[in-house]
Coordinates of C-alpha atoms in Angstrom, one line a residue:
Chain A
X30 CA -33.3 40.6 229.1
X31 CA -33.7 40.0 225.4
X32 CA -33.1 42.7 222.8
X33 CA -33.2 42.9 219.1
X34 CA -31.1 45.2 216.9
X35 CA -31.2 45.8 213.2
X36 CA -29.2 48.1 211.0
X37 CA -28.8 50.2 209.1
X38 CA -31.7 52.4 210.3
X39 CA -32.1 54.2 207.0
X40 CA -30.5 53.8 203.6
X41 CA -31.0 55.1 200.1
X42 CA -29.9 52.8 197.3
X43 CA -29.9 53.1 193.5
X44 CA -31.9 50.7 191.4
X45 CA -29.8 47.6 190.6
X46 CA -27.5 47.9 193.6
X47 CA -27.1 45.2 196.2
X48 CA -28.7 45.2 199.7
X49 CA -27.8 43.8 203.1
X50 CA -29.8 44.4 206.2
X51 CA -28.7 42.7 209.4
X52 CA -30.5 41.7 212.5
X53 CA -29.2 40.3 215.8
X54 CA -31.0 39.1 218.9
X55 CA -29.4 39.1 222.3
X56 CA -30.3 37.3 225.5
X57 CA -32.0 34.2 224.0
X58 CA -31.0 31.1 222.1
X59 CA -32.6 29.3 219.2
X60 CA -35.2 32.0 218.5
X61 CA -37.6 31.9 215.5
X62 CA -36.6 34.9 213.4
X63 CA -38.7 36.9 210.9
X64 CA -38.3 39.5 208.2
X65 CA -41.3 41.7 207.4
X66 CA -41.8 44.5 204.9
X67 CA -44.2 47.4 205.1
X68 CA -44.7 49.6 202.0
X69 CA -45.9 53.1 202.6
X70 CA -49.4 53.2 204.0
X71 CA -49.7 49.4 203.9
X72 CA -49.8 46.5 206.3
X73 CA -47.0 44.1 207.3
X74 CA -46.0 41.5 204.8
X75 CA -44.2 38.4 206.0
X76 CA -41.1 37.9 203.8
X77 CA -39.1 35.2 205.5
X78 CA -38.9 33.2 208.7
X79 CA -36.3 30.9 210.1
X80 CA -36.6 28.3 212.9
X81 CA -32.8 27.5 213.0
X82 CA -29.4 28.1 211.5
X83 CA -29.5 27.7 207.8
X84 CA -33.2 27.1 207.7
X85 CA -35.1 29.7 205.7
X86 CA -38.8 29.7 204.6
X87 CA -39.9 32.2 202.0
X88 CA -43.4 33.5 202.0
X89 CA -43.4 35.7 198.9
X90 CA -41.5 35.2 195.7
X91 CA -39.3 38.2 195.0
X92 CA -35.7 39.2 194.4
X93 CA -34.9 39.2 198.1
X94 CA -33.2 36.4 200.0
X95 CA -32.5 35.7 203.6
X96 CA -29.8 33.9 205.5
X97 CA -29.1 32.8 209.0
X98 CA -25.4 32.2 209.4
X99 CA -25.5 32.1 213.2
X100 CA -28.2 31.3 215.8
X101 CA -29.1 34.9 216.6
X102 CA -28.2 36.6 213.3
X103 CA -30.6 37.1 210.4
X104 CA -29.7 38.8 207.2
X105 CA -31.9 40.1 204.4
X106 CA -30.2 40.5 201.0
X107 CA -30.7 41.4 197.4
X108 CA -28.3 41.2 194.5
X109 CA -30.2 43.9 192.5
X110 CA -32.7 46.2 194.0
X111 CA -35.9 47.3 192.3
X112 CA -37.9 50.5 192.9
X113 CA -40.7 48.3 194.4
X114 CA -38.3 47.1 197.1
X115 CA -38.6 50.5 198.9
X116 CA -40.3 50.2 202.3
X117 CA -39.9 49.7 206.0
X118 CA -38.2 46.5 206.9
X119 CA -38.7 44.9 210.3
X120 CA -36.9 42.0 211.9
X121 CA -38.7 40.1 214.7
X122 CA -38.2 37.1 216.9
X123 CA -40.1 34.8 219.2
X124 CA -38.9 32.2 221.6
X125 CA -39.1 28.5 220.9
X126 CA -41.5 26.0 222.3
X127 CA -44.1 28.1 224.1
X128 CA -47.7 28.0 222.9
X129 CA -48.7 31.5 223.6
X130 CA -45.5 33.4 223.1
X131 CA -45.3 36.9 221.7
X132 CA -43.4 38.3 218.8
X133 CA -40.9 41.2 219.3
X134 CA -39.8 43.6 216.7
X135 CA -36.7 45.6 216.0
X136 CA -36.5 49.3 215.3
X137 CA -36.9 48.9 211.6
X138 CA -34.9 49.9 208.5
X139 CA -36.2 52.4 206.0
X140 CA -35.1 51.6 202.5
X141 CA -35.6 54.0 199.6
X142 CA -34.6 52.7 196.2
X143 CA -34.0 55.6 193.7
Chain B
X18 CA -54.1 30.0 209.3
X19 CA -57.2 31.8 210.6
X20 CA -57.7 35.2 209.0
X21 CA -58.9 38.3 210.8
X22 CA -61.1 41.2 209.7
X23 CA -60.9 44.6 211.2
X24 CA -62.4 48.0 210.3
X25 CA -59.9 50.1 208.4
X26 CA -60.2 53.2 210.6
X27 CA -61.9 54.5 213.8
X28 CA -62.0 57.7 215.7
X29 CA -62.3 58.1 219.5
X30 CA -62.5 61.1 221.7
X31 CA -59.7 61.6 224.2
X32 CA -60.6 60.2 227.6
X33 CA -63.3 57.9 226.3
X34 CA -63.0 54.2 225.9
X35 CA -61.8 52.9 222.5
X36 CA -63.4 49.6 221.4
X37 CA -61.6 48.0 218.5
X38 CA -63.4 44.9 217.0
X39 CA -61.9 42.0 215.3
X40 CA -63.6 39.1 213.5
X41 CA -61.8 35.7 213.4
X42 CA -64.6 33.4 212.5
X43 CA -62.3 30.6 211.2
X44 CA -60.3 30.4 214.4
X45 CA -59.5 26.9 215.7
X46 CA -59.4 25.7 219.3
X47 CA -55.7 26.0 219.9
X48 CA -55.2 29.4 218.3
X49 CA -54.5 32.5 220.4
X50 CA -55.8 36.0 219.6
X51 CA -53.1 38.6 219.8
X52 CA -53.2 42.4 219.6
X53 CA -50.4 44.7 218.6
X54 CA -50.2 48.3 217.8
X55 CA -47.8 50.3 215.5
X56 CA -47.1 53.9 216.0
X57 CA -45.8 55.6 212.9
X58 CA -42.2 54.6 211.9
X59 CA -41.8 52.1 214.7
X60 CA -42.1 48.3 215.0
X61 CA -45.4 46.9 216.3
X62 CA -45.7 46.7 220.0
X63 CA -47.4 43.8 221.9
X64 CA -50.5 44.8 223.8
X65 CA -52.3 41.7 225.0
X66 CA -53.3 38.2 224.0
X67 CA -55.9 35.5 225.0
X68 CA -57.2 32.1 224.2
X69 CA -60.7 31.8 225.7
X70 CA -61.1 34.0 228.8
X71 CA -61.2 37.7 228.9
X72 CA -57.8 39.3 229.7
X73 CA -56.7 42.6 231.3
X74 CA -53.4 44.2 231.7
X75 CA -52.1 47.7 232.3
X76 CA -52.6 48.7 228.7
X77 CA -55.9 47.2 227.7
X78 CA -58.6 44.6 228.1
X79 CA -59.4 41.9 225.7
X80 CA -62.9 40.5 225.4
X81 CA -63.3 37.2 223.5
X82 CA -66.8 36.0 222.6
X83 CA -67.9 32.6 223.9
X84 CA -67.7 31.1 220.4
X85 CA -64.3 32.7 219.9
X86 CA -65.2 34.0 216.5
X87 CA -64.7 37.6 217.4
X88 CA -62.9 39.8 220.0
X89 CA -62.7 43.4 221.1
X90 CA -59.7 45.3 222.3
X91 CA -60.7 48.0 224.9
X92 CA -58.5 51.0 225.7
X93 CA -60.4 52.3 228.8
X94 CA -59.3 55.9 228.6
X95 CA -57.8 56.7 225.3
X96 CA -55.1 59.4 225.1
X97 CA -53.6 61.1 222.1
X98 CA -50.6 58.8 222.4
X99 CA -52.9 55.8 221.6
X100 CA -53.2 57.0 218.0
X101 CA -51.8 54.1 216.0
X102 CA -52.6 51.2 213.8
X103 CA -53.9 48.2 215.8
X104 CA -53.5 44.7 214.5
X105 CA -55.5 41.7 215.6
X106 CA -53.8 38.4 214.6
X107 CA -54.4 34.8 215.3
X108 CA -51.4 32.8 216.5
X109 CA -51.4 29.2 215.5
X110 CA -49.0 26.7 217.1
X111 CA -46.8 26.9 213.9
X112 CA -44.3 29.5 213.0
X113 CA -46.1 32.0 211.0
X114 CA -47.2 35.4 212.3
X115 CA -49.5 36.9 209.6
X116 CA -50.6 40.5 210.1
X117 CA -53.5 42.0 208.3
X118 CA -54.0 45.7 207.5
X119 CA -55.2 46.6 211.0
X120 CA -57.4 49.4 212.2
X121 CA -56.1 53.0 212.2
X122 CA -57.3 54.5 215.4
X123 CA -57.3 58.3 215.7
X124 CA -57.8 59.8 219.2
X125 CA -59.2 63.2 218.9
X126 CA -58.6 66.0 221.4

């Protein structure tokens, strides 16, 4: 069966420090991968999605970036964090090629920028 | 992408049916309606989806109007564990999954 993992689960980072959140999917190949952010009390904001290795689409201009170095690995990064980057970050995946396929989420990563 | 509109919050008595509405008046013919829910501090969980016909599974029922411009998620016997934020989204054949702000359902004892 397919599983998705992301880490770290929680982190506290100072303003101006770098960030790296990692997500991996098991049990499937060539998935579409997504990064979402959820600020406190707010809805889910789509940040990035990827349909293949090295292919990244950005939905919101910001100081975050994403990379997909391997088929089932998706990384969210920042060179210098801002206070406004605090939130709950979720990685997600769906399979390729099926019209009515569902999206599955990881456990999430809580980021607090101080 | 079709947008969805949901009430920001609803209350429901435990054991009663919870009926959560969603408006998607700009939906096109090949777009599916999906429902997810998010319990605090967890990732959203898939509930059900449909295209034209009403659907039912072990968690809920989905009623889609004939013109497909709105739908209702029904939790037949709500429990305290159903307290969550419920998202209605429209899934196009492209790659984007856009979530709105959802409906915060509170099940009352």
